[in-house]
Coordinates of C-alpha atoms in Angstrom, one line a residue:
M23 CA -0.1 0.0 -0.1
A24 CA 1.5 3.5 -1.1
S25 CA 1.7 6.1 1.5
S26 CA 1.4 9.7 0.8
K27 CA 3.7 12.3 2.3
A28 CA 3.4 12.3 6.2
F29 CA 2.4 15.2 8.3
T30 CA 4.1 15.2 11.6
M31 CA 3.5 17.2 14.7
A32 CA 5.0 20.5 15.1
G33 CA 8.6 19.9 16.2
G34 CA 11.0 22.2 18.0
D35 CA 10.3 24.1 21.2
A36 CA 8.4 27.1 19.8
A37 CA 5.1 28.4 21.7
Y38 CA 3.1 26.2 19.1
S39 CA 5.3 23.0 19.3
Y40 CA 3.7 19.7 20.1
A41 CA 6.2 19.3 22.8
K42 CA 4.8 22.4 24.9
N43 CA 1.1 21.7 23.6
S44 CA 0.4 18.2 24.1
S45 CA -1.1 18.1 27.8
F46 CA -4.3 16.4 26.7
Q47 CA -2.2 13.4 25.1
R48 CA -0.1 13.5 28.3
S49 CA -3.4 13.1 30.4
V50 CA -4.2 9.9 28.2
V51 CA -0.8 8.2 29.0
D52 CA -1.3 8.9 32.5
A53 CA -4.8 7.5 32.6
G54 CA -3.5 4.4 31.1
K55 CA -0.6 3.6 33.6
E56 CA -2.3 1.5 36.0
L57 CA -4.0 -0.4 33.2
I58 CA -0.6 -1.1 31.7
K59 CA 0.7 -2.2 35.1
E60 CA -2.5 -4.6 35.3
A61 CA -2.2 -5.9 31.8
I62 CA 1.6 -6.8 32.2
S63 CA 0.9 -8.3 35.6
E64 CA -1.8 -10.5 34.4
N65 CA -1.1 -11.3 30.8
F66 CA 2.8 -11.1 30.3
D67 CA 3.7 -14.9 30.8
L68 CA 7.4 -14.9 31.7
K69 CA 7.4 -18.8 31.7
G70 CA 5.7 -19.1 28.4
L71 CA 8.2 -16.7 26.8
G72 CA 11.1 -18.3 28.4
L73 CA 12.0 -15.4 30.7
D74 CA 11.8 -17.0 34.0
T75 CA 15.4 -17.9 34.4
P76 CA 17.9 -15.8 36.4
S77 CA 20.0 -15.3 33.2
T78 CA 20.2 -11.8 31.4
V79 CA 16.9 -10.9 29.7
A80 CA 16.7 -8.3 27.0
L81 CA 13.1 -6.9 26.6
K82 CA 12.2 -4.7 23.5
I83 CA 9.6 -2.2 23.5
A84 CA 8.4 0.1 20.5
D85 CA 6.5 3.3 20.8
L86 CA 4.7 3.8 17.7
G87 CA 3.8 7.3 16.4
C88 CA 6.1 8.7 19.3
S89 CA 6.2 12.3 17.7
V90 CA 8.8 14.6 19.8
G91 CA 8.3 13.9 23.5
P92 CA 7.9 14.2 26.3
N93 CA 4.7 11.9 26.4
T94 CA 6.6 9.1 24.8
F95 CA 9.2 8.9 27.4
F96 CA 6.4 8.8 30.1
A97 CA 4.7 5.7 28.2
M98 CA 8.2 4.2 28.1
Q99 CA 8.5 4.8 31.8
N100 CA 5.1 3.2 32.7
I101 CA 5.9 0.0 30.6
I102 CA 9.3 -0.4 32.3
E103 CA 8.2 0.0 35.8
A104 CA 5.3 -2.5 35.1
V105 CA 7.7 -5.0 33.9
E106 CA 10.0 -4.6 36.7
M107 CA 7.1 -5.1 39.2
K108 CA 6.2 -8.3 37.4
F109 CA 9.8 -9.6 37.7
L110 CA 9.8 -8.8 41.3
Q111 CA 6.6 -10.8 42.0
A112 CA 8.2 -13.8 39.9
K113 CA 11.0 -13.5 42.8
N114 CA 13.3 -15.5 40.5
Q115 CA 14.9 -12.7 38.5
N116 CA 17.5 -10.0 39.5
L117 CA 16.4 -6.6 38.2
S118 CA 20.2 -5.8 37.4
A119 CA 19.9 -8.5 34.8
I120 CA 17.2 -7.2 32.7
E121 CA 17.9 -4.9 29.9
F122 CA 15.6 -2.7 28.0
Q123 CA 15.7 -1.6 24.4
A124 CA 13.4 1.2 23.4
F125 CA 12.5 2.0 20.1
F126 CA 10.9 5.2 19.1
N127 CA 9.0 5.2 15.9
D128 CA 7.5 7.9 13.9
H129 CA 7.6 9.3 10.1
Y130 CA 10.9 10.3 8.5
E131 CA 9.9 13.9 8.8
N132 CA 9.4 13.7 12.4
D133 CA 11.7 16.0 14.6
F134 CA 14.0 13.3 16.0
N135 CA 16.9 15.8 16.8
T136 CA 14.3 17.3 19.6
L137 CA 13.2 13.9 20.6
F138 CA 16.7 12.4 21.3
K139 CA 18.0 16.0 22.8
T140 CA 15.4 15.7 25.5
L141 CA 15.8 11.9 26.5
P142 CA 15.5 11.6 30.2
P143 CA 19.1 11.4 31.5
S144 CA 18.1 8.7 34.2
R145 CA 16.4 6.4 31.7
K146 CA 16.5 2.7 32.0
Y147 CA 16.8 1.5 28.3
L148 CA 18.7 1.8 25.3
P149 CA 17.1 4.1 22.9
A150 CA 16.9 3.9 19.2
G151 CA 14.9 5.8 16.5
V152 CA 13.0 3.8 13.8
P153 CA 11.7 6.1 11.3
G154 CA 8.9 4.8 9.0
S155 CA 5.1 4.4 8.9
F156 CA 3.6 2.1 11.2
H157 CA 1.1 1.0 8.8
G158 CA 4.0 -1.5 7.5
R159 CA 6.8 -3.7 9.0
L160 CA 9.3 -1.9 10.9
F161 CA 11.1 -4.6 13.0
P162 CA 12.4 -8.1 12.4
K163 CA 10.0 -11.0 13.0
S164 CA 9.2 -11.9 16.4
S165 CA 11.6 -9.4 17.9
L166 CA 9.3 -7.1 20.2
H167 CA 7.7 -7.9 23.7
F168 CA 5.5 -4.9 23.7
A169 CA 4.1 -2.4 21.5
H170 CA 2.7 1.0 22.5
I171 CA 0.7 3.6 20.4
S172 CA -1.4 6.3 21.7
Y173 CA -3.7 8.8 19.9
A174 CA -2.0 8.1 16.5
L175 CA -4.1 5.3 15.0
H176 CA -6.7 7.8 13.6
W177 CA -4.2 9.2 11.0
L178 CA -4.7 7.5 7.6
S179 CA -1.8 6.1 5.6
K180 CA -3.0 8.2 2.7
V181 CA -5.8 10.4 1.4
P182 CA -8.1 7.8 -0.4
K183 CA -7.6 8.1 -4.2
E184 CA -11.4 8.9 -5.0
V185 CA -11.0 11.8 -2.6
A186 CA -7.8 13.2 -3.9
E187 CA -8.8 13.1 -7.4
R188 CA -9.7 16.6 -8.6
N189 CA -12.9 15.7 -10.9
S190 CA -14.1 13.4 -8.2
S191 CA -17.5 13.6 -6.7
V192 CA -16.2 12.5 -3.4
R193 CA -14.5 15.7 -2.2
N194 CA -14.8 18.1 0.7
K195 CA -15.8 21.1 -1.3
S196 CA -15.6 23.8 1.2
S197 CA -16.0 21.4 4.0
V198 CA -13.2 19.7 6.0
Y199 CA -15.3 16.5 6.6
N200 CA -18.5 15.8 4.8
S201 CA -20.5 12.3 4.6
S202 CA -19.2 11.2 1.3
V203 CA -15.7 11.8 2.4
A204 CA -16.1 10.0 5.8
E205 CA -17.2 7.0 4.1
A206 CA -14.0 6.8 1.9
Y207 CA -11.9 7.5 5.0
S208 CA -13.8 4.8 7.1
T209 CA -12.9 2.2 4.3
Q210 CA -9.3 3.4 4.1
F211 CA -9.2 3.3 7.8
K212 CA -10.2 -0.4 7.8
N213 CA -7.4 -1.2 5.1
D214 CA -4.8 0.6 7.0
M215 CA -5.8 -1.1 10.4
E216 CA -5.5 -4.3 8.6
C217 CA -1.9 -3.6 7.5
F218 CA -1.1 -2.2 10.8
L219 CA -2.2 -5.4 12.7
N220 CA -0.6 -7.7 10.3
A221 CA 2.7 -5.8 10.7
R222 CA 2.6 -6.1 14.4
A223 CA 1.6 -9.7 14.3
E224 CA 4.7 -10.4 12.4
E225 CA 6.9 -8.4 14.8
L226 CA 5.8 -9.3 18.2
V227 CA 6.6 -12.4 19.8
P228 CA 4.0 -15.1 20.4
G229 CA 2.4 -13.8 23.6
G230 CA 3.8 -10.3 23.3
L231 CA 1.6 -7.4 24.3
M232 CA 0.2 -4.3 22.4
F233 CA -1.2 -1.1 24.5
I234 CA -3.5 1.0 22.3
S235 CA -4.7 4.3 23.7
A236 CA -7.2 6.0 21.0
G237 CA -9.7 8.7 20.7
V238 CA -13.1 7.3 19.3
I239 CA -16.5 8.5 18.7
P240 CA -19.2 7.2 21.0
D241 CA -21.3 4.6 19.4
G242 CA -24.6 6.3 18.3
I243 CA -23.3 9.8 18.6
P244 CA -22.9 11.8 15.2
V245 CA -19.4 13.2 14.5
S246 CA -20.8 16.7 14.3
N247 CA -21.6 16.6 17.9
T248 CA -18.2 15.7 19.3
R249 CA -15.0 17.5 20.1
V250 CA -13.6 16.3 16.7
G251 CA -16.5 17.4 14.8
V252 CA -16.6 20.9 16.2
F253 CA -13.0 21.3 15.3
Y254 CA -13.8 20.3 12.0
E255 CA -16.7 22.7 11.6
V256 CA -14.4 25.7 13.2
L257 CA -11.7 24.9 10.8
G258 CA -13.9 24.5 7.7
S259 CA -15.6 27.9 8.5
C260 CA -12.2 29.5 9.0
L261 CA -11.2 28.4 5.3
I262 CA -14.4 29.4 3.9
D263 CA -14.1 33.0 5.2
L264 CA -10.7 33.2 4.0
V265 CA -11.8 32.1 0.4
K266 CA -14.5 34.9 0.6
M267 CA -11.9 37.5 1.8
G268 CA -9.7 36.7 -1.2
V269 CA -6.9 35.3 0.8
L270 CA -7.3 31.7 -0.4
G271 CA -8.4 30.3 -3.5
E272 CA -11.6 28.2 -3.7
E273 CA -10.2 25.2 -5.4
K274 CA -7.3 25.1 -2.9
V275 CA -9.9 24.8 0.0
N276 CA -11.7 22.3 -2.1
S277 CA -8.7 20.2 -2.4
F278 CA -7.7 20.4 1.1
N279 CA -8.0 17.0 3.1
W280 CA -7.7 16.2 6.7
P281 CA -6.5 12.3 6.4
A282 CA -7.9 11.0 9.8
H283 CA -10.7 8.7 10.8
H284 CA -12.0 8.5 14.5
A285 CA -13.6 5.2 14.7
T286 CA -16.3 4.1 17.3
P287 CA -15.6 1.2 20.0
K288 CA -17.7 -1.2 18.0
E289 CA -15.9 -0.5 14.7
L290 CA -12.5 -1.3 16.3
E291 CA -13.8 -4.3 17.9
A292 CA -14.9 -5.7 14.8
I293 CA -11.6 -4.8 12.9
F294 CA -9.7 -6.5 15.5
K295 CA -11.9 -9.7 15.6
R296 CA -11.7 -9.9 11.7
N297 CA -8.0 -9.8 11.8
G298 CA -8.0 -12.7 14.1
K299 CA -4.1 -12.6 15.2
F300 CA -4.7 -11.0 18.4
S301 CA -6.9 -11.6 21.4
I302 CA -8.8 -8.6 22.9
E303 CA -7.7 -8.9 26.6
K304 CA -9.2 -5.6 27.6
M305 CA -11.0 -2.7 25.9
E306 CA -12.3 0.0 28.3
K307 CA -12.9 3.7 28.6
L308 CA -10.2 5.8 30.2
A309 CA -10.8 8.2 32.8
D310 CA -10.8 11.8 31.3
H311 CA -8.3 13.7 33.4
S312 CA -7.9 16.4 30.7
M313 CA -10.9 18.6 31.8
E314 CA -9.5 18.8 35.5
K315 CA -7.9 22.1 34.5
P316 CA -10.5 24.4 32.7
L317 CA -9.8 24.7 29.0
S318 CA -8.6 28.0 27.7
L319 CA -9.0 29.6 24.3
K320 CA -5.1 30.1 24.2
G321 CA -4.7 26.5 25.0
Y322 CA -7.1 25.1 22.5
V323 CA -5.6 27.2 19.7
L324 CA -2.0 26.2 20.5
A325 CA -2.8 22.6 20.6
A326 CA -4.6 22.8 17.5
R327 CA -1.9 24.2 15.8
A328 CA 0.6 21.9 17.1
V329 CA -1.1 19.1 15.5
M330 CA -2.3 20.9 12.2
D331 CA 0.7 23.0 11.4
G332 CA 2.7 20.8 8.9
L333 CA -0.6 19.7 7.2
I334 CA -1.5 23.5 6.6
R335 CA 1.7 24.6 5.5
N336 CA 2.3 21.7 3.0
H337 CA -1.0 22.5 1.4
F338 CA -1.4 26.3 1.6
G339 CA 2.1 27.5 1.9
D340 CA 3.9 29.5 4.9
E341 CA 2.4 32.9 4.2
S342 CA -1.1 31.7 3.8
A343 CA -0.6 29.2 6.9
E344 CA -0.3 32.3 9.2
E345 CA -3.3 33.9 7.8
I346 CA -5.1 30.6 8.4
F347 CA -3.8 30.1 12.0
N348 CA -4.5 33.8 13.0
H349 CA -8.2 33.6 11.5
F350 CA -8.5 30.1 13.3
T351 CA -8.1 31.9 16.5
T352 CA -10.9 34.4 15.7
K353 CA -13.2 31.6 14.7
A354 CA -12.3 29.7 17.8
E355 CA -13.3 32.3 20.0
E356 CA -16.6 32.8 18.3
N357 CA -17.4 29.3 18.9
F358 CA -15.5 28.7 22.2
S359 CA -18.8 28.0 24.1
K360 CA -19.8 25.2 21.4
I361 CA -16.2 23.7 22.0
L362 CA -16.5 23.7 25.7
G363 CA -20.1 22.1 25.2
V364 CA -18.8 19.1 23.3
A365 CA -15.7 18.6 25.3
Q366 CA -17.0 15.3 26.9
Q367 CA -18.7 13.8 23.6
Y368 CA -15.4 12.1 22.8
L369 CA -13.9 9.0 24.4
S370 CA -10.4 7.8 25.3
V371 CA -10.2 4.1 25.2
F372 CA -7.6 1.7 26.3
I373 CA -7.2 -1.4 24.4
L374 CA -4.9 -4.4 25.3
L375 CA -4.2 -6.9 22.6
K376 CA -2.2 -10.1 23.0
R377 CA -0.4 -11.7 20.1
I378 CA -2.2 -15.1 19.7
E379 CA 0.5 -18.0 20.0

């Protein structure tokens, strides 16, 4: 499956960088900490994997779609702490004999320089960067014990062909996300997930665990009534305004695509079962800690820009991008009560998959 150009999160340490504006994603990592501890305690079979001897053990962990940190470092720490606790419970392994190899994966365009400059100095793992799309193979067969991915699976490998074609009837046409595009994106998502699961099935050892944290649309709730749907609405109205103001060309806006699909829990469960290479050990809603601190307009705009900066710049160019970001702030302010009103109409779920032996 050919992939289009990737659009990564805003790198560096500027005011709108992902590193400084990903507190929501951090809250998801934090919310999954105890579930990861529980998952490893109950589902990681040391004896079955031949890890119950006092000899040196090398465990390999991959964080897929890691971006630039620091959230990926917290996720890695959560897994390692849970593994150490598991070995302590076994009482037959010296923790000093355990070595951890941590693989940080994202697209080639990811800001790996910032990622590795900010590695925790007291880390308990040997780090390595693995550039490439997680929709395909990245590691040797049966080489990973754990795979982790948080808030990245919704990104598609590419814009579906029928959406990207200029004369196609399946286009956004002054809307970031309409029903015909949504259907095409859903089909692409199913294909992408099949590739993703097949790749991980090759790479994980039999009995290996995969931790997935994902944003989902609640079953039975229209996308338009969710946090994601209102974002699409605000961005779409921003672009339409700029066309009317003569800042952007209509065709340029019509050809803009946001290549992401937010599935429902039922949709994800069906995909996992159809693939058949993993058992679903757990799938449950994560506690939402993101709203413990009131959402501010500035925080919302900076977080949105951290995610969409590369996508907007690549399609519209740097000069037009600044106009878009400025007007997006205005539109967000006009719709902020609506943004706050749908903040809860979006779920974070924790999914534990185990590679079938």
